[in-house]
Coordinates of C-alpha atoms and ligand atoms in Angstrom, one line a residue:
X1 CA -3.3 27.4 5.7
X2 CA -3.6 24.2 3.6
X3 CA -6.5 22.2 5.3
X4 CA -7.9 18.8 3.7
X5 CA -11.6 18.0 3.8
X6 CA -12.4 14.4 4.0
X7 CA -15.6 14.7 2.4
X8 CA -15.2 18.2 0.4
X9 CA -17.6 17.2 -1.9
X10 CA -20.5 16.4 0.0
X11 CA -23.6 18.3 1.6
X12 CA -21.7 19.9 4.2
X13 CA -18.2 19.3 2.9
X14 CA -19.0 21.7 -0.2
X15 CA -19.8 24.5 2.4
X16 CA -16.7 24.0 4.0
X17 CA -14.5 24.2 1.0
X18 CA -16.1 27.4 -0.3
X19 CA -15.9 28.7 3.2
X20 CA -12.1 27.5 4.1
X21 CA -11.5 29.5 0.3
X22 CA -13.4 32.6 1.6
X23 CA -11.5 32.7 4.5
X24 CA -8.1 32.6 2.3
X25 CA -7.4 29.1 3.0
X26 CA -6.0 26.3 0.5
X27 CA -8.4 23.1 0.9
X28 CA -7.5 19.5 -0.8
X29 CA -10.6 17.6 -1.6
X30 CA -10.5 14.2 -0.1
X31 CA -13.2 12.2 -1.7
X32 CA -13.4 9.1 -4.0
X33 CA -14.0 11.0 -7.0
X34 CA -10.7 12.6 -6.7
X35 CA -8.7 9.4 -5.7
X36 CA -8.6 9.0 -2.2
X37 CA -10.3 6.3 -0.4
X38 CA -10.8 6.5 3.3
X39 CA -12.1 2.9 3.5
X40 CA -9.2 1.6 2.1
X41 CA -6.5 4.8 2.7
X42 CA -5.8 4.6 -1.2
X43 CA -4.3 8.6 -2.0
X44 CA -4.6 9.5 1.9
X45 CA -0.8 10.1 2.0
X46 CA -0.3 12.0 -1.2
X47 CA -3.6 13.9 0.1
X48 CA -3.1 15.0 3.6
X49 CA 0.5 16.0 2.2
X50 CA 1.7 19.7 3.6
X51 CA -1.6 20.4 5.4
X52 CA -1.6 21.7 8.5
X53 CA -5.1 20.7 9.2
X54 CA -7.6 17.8 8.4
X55 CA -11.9 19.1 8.4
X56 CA -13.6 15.1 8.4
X57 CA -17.2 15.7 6.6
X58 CA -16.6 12.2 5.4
X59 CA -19.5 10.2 5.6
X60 CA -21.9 6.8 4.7
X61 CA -25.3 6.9 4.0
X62 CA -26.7 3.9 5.8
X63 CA -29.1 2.7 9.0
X64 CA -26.8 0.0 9.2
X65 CA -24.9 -0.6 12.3
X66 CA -22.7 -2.8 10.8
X67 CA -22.1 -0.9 7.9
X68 CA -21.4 2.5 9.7
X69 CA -19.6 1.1 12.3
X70 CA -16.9 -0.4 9.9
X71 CA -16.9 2.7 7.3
X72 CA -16.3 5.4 10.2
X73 CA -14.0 3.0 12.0
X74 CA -11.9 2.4 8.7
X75 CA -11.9 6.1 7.7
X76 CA -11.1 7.5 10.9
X77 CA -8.8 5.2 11.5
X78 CA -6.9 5.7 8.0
X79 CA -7.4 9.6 7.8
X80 CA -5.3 9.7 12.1
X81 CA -2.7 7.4 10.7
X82 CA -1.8 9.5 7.2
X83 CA -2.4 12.6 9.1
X84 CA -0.4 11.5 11.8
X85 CA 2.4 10.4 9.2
X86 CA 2.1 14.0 7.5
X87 CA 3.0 15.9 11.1
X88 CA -1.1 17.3 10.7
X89 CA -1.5 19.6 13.8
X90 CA -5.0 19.6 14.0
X91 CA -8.0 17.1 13.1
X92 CA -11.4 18.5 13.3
X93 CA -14.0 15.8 13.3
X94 CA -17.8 16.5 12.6
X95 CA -20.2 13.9 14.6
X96 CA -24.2 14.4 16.0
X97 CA -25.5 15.5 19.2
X98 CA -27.1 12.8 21.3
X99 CA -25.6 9.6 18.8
X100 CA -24.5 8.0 22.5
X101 CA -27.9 8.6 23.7
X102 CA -30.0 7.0 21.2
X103 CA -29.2 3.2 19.9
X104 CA -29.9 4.0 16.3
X105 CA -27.4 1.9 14.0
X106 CA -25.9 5.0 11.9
X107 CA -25.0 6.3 15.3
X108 CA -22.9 3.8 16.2
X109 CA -20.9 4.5 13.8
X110 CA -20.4 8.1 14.9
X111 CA -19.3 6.9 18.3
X112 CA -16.8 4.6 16.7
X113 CA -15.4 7.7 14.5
X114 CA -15.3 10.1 18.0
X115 CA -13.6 6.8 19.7
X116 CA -10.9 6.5 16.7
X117 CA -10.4 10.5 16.7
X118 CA -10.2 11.2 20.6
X119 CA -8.0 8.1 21.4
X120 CA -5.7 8.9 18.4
X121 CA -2.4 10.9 18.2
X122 CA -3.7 13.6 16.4
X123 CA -4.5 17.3 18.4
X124 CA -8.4 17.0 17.8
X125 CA -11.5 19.2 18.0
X126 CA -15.3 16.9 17.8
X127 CA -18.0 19.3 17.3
X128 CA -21.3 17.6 17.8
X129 CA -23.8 19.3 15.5
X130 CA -28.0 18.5 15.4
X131 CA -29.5 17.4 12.3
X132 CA -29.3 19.9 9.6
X133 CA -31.6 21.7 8.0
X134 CA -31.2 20.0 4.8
X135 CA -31.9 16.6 6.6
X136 CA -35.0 15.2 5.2
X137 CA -34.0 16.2 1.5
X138 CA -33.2 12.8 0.3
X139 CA -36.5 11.4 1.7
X140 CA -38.3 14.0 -0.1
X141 CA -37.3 12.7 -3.5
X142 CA -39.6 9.9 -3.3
X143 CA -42.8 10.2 -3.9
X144 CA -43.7 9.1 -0.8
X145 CA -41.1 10.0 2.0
X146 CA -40.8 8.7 4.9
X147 CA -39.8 11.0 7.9
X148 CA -39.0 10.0 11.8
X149 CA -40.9 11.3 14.6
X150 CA -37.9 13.7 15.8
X151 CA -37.7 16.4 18.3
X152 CA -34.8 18.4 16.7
X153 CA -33.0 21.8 17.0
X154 CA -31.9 21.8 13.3
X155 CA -29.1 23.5 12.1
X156 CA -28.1 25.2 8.9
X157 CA -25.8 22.5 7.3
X158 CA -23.7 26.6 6.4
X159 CA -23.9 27.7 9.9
X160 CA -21.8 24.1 10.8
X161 CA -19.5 24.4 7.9
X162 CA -18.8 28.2 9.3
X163 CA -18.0 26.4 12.9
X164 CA -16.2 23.9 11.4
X165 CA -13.8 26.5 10.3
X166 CA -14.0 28.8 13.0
X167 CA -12.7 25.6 14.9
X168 CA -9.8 24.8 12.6
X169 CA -8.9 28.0 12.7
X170 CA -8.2 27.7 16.8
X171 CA -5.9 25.5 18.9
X172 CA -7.3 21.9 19.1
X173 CA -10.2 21.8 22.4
X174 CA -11.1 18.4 22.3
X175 CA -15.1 18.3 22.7
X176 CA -16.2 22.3 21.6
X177 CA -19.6 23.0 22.3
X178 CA -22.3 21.2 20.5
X179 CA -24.2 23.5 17.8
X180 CA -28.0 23.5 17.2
X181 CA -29.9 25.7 15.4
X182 CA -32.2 28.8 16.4
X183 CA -35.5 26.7 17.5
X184 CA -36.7 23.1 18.2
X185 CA -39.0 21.9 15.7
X186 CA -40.7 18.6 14.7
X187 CA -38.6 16.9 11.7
X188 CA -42.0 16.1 10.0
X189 CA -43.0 19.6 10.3
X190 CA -39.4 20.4 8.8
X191 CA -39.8 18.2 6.2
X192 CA -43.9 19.0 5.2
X193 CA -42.6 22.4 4.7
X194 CA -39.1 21.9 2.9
X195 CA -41.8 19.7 0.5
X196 CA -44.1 22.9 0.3
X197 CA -40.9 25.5 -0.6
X198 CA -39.8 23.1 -2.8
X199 CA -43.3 23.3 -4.9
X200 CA -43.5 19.4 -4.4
X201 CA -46.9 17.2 -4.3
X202 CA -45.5 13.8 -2.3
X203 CA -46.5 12.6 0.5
X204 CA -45.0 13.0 3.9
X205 CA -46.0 10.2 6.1
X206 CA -44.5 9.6 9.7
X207 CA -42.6 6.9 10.8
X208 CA -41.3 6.1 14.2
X209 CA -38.8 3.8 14.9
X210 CA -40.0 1.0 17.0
X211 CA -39.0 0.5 20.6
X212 CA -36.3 2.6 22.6
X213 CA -34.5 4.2 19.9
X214 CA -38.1 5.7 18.7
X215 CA -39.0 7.2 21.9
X216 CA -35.9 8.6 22.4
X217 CA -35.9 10.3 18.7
X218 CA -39.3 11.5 20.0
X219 CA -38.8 12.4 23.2
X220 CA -35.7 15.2 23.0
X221 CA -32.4 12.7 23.0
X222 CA -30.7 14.4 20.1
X223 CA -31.6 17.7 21.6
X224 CA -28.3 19.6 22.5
X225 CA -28.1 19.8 26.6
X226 CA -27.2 23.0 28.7
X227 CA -24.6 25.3 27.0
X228 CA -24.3 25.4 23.2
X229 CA -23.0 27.0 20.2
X230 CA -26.4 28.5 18.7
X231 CA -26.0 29.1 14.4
X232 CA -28.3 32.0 13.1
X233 CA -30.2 31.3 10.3
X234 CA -33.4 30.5 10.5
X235 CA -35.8 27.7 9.2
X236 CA -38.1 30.6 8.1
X237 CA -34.8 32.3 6.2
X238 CA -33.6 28.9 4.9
X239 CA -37.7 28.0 3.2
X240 CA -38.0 31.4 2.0
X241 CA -34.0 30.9 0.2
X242 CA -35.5 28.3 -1.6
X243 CA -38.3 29.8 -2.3
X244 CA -36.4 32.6 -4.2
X245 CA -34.2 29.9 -5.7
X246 CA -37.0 28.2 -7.8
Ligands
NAP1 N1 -27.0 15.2 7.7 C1 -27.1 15.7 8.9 O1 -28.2 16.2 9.3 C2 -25.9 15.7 9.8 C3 -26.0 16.4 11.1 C4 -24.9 16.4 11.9 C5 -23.7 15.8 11.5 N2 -23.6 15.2 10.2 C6 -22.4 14.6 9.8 O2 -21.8 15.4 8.8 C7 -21.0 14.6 8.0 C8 -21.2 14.8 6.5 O3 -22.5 14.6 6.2 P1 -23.1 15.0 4.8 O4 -24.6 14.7 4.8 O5 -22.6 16.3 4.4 O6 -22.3 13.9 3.8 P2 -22.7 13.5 2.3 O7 -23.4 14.6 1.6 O8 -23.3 12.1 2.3 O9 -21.2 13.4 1.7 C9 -20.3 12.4 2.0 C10 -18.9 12.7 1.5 O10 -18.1 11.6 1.9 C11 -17.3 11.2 0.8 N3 -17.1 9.8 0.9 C12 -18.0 8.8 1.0 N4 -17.3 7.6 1.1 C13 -16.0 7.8 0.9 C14 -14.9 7.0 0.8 N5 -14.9 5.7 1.0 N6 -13.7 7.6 0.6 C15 -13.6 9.0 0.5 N7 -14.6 9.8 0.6 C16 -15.8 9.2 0.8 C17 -18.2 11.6 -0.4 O11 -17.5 11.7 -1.6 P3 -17.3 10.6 -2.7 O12 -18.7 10.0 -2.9 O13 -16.8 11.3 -3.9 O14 -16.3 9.6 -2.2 C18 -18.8 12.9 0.0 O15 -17.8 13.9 -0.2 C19 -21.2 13.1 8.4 O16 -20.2 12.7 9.2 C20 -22.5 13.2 9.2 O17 -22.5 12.2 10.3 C21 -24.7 15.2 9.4

């Protein structure tokens, strides 16, 4: 099946190509580096062409509500309407466990993609995923990072890309079951010992958002509730792969 990946060449978007190929599917890149704009729609058309599927990894790196809010509107919004257009039969959208529950300004973008995606035309699956493993990476390429309080239940950023396409794969459910990893753990614990794997000497020092939103990240909020999808690796297994890697 042809599938398009808004996204395909980012963190998770990479996984998700290599693993829609695995699986013996055909995925289009959507990304600005090979001409499509989701912002703008620029290439959407010409991109979600033939597929029978749309995977949105698509994403803006920001704290900004303002800034999230309009890129996720925008993209969503552009990537229904072409895929809507191209008779797509199924749009799976990736979003974050708990981003209602906590008032953090990326999130509300996330809510404003799930709005654009659930109220749209398209047959759609969201899956709610908890931060990935791979989460506190960018912060660690300071020298000093950093890292929010968070209670978390990472995830291996493979172990969603492996959902995502066990998801495309299946009739459209509308909400599927949010995904967490294998344990809770503290995302400065996380990211002290990504730091350690990695052989670096920065600092990690915590930070807390002030007020509400701080507590909340703190206190469980982006914890997945009740019944959920569960991925297998590790923490231990992802350190000690990057361990080997070095
Ligand atoms: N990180 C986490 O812990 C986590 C947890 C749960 C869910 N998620 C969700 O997972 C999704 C993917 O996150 P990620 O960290 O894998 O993303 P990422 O590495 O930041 O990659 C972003 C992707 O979006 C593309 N992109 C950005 N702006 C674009 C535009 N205007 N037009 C077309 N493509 C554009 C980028 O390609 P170009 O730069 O080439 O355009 C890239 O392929 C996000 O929706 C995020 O909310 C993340």
């Amino acid at each position: 099946m042809k599938v398009a990946v808004a996204g395909g060449t980012g963190l998770v978007g990479g996984m998700v190509v290599a693993e829609l190929r695995a699986a013996g599917h055909e995925p289009v890149v959507l990304s600005r580096s090979r001409g499509v704009d989701l912002r703008t729609g620029a290439g959407l058309a010409a991109g979600v062409a033939g597929c029978r599927a749309v995977i949105d990894v698509g994403n803006v790196v920001t704290v900004s509500r303002k800034t999230s809010v309009e890129f996720f509107a925008a993209a969503s919004r552009n990537l229904v309407a072409a895929a809507h257009r191209a008779g797509v039969a199924h749009l799976v959208a990736l979003s974050i466990v708990g981003c209602d529950r906590v008032d953090f300004g990326y999130y509300f973008g996330k809510r404003a993609q799930e709005e654009v995606v659930a109220g749209g035309p398209v047959p759609w699956t969201i899956l709610r995923a908890t931060q990935f493993f791979e989460f506190p990476e960018p912060l660690l390429a300071k020298p000093i990072a950093l890292v929010p309080r968070m209670l978390s239940q990472p995830v291996a950023a493979a172990d969603t890309a492996a959902e995502l396409v066990r998801l495309v794969e299946r009739e459209p459910v509308g909400r599927a079951p949010e995904l967490g990893g294998p344990e809770r753990l503290d995302m400065v614990d996380v990211a002290r010992r990504l730091s350690a794997a990695h052989g670096r000497r920065g600092l990690v020092v915590p930070v807390s958002p002030p007020g509400r939103v701080g507590a909340a990240m703190r206190g469980g909020a982006l914890l997945p509730r009740g019944e959920h999808a569960c991925g297998s690796r590790t923490f231990a297994e992802h350190l000690a792969a990057i361990r080997a890697a070095r």
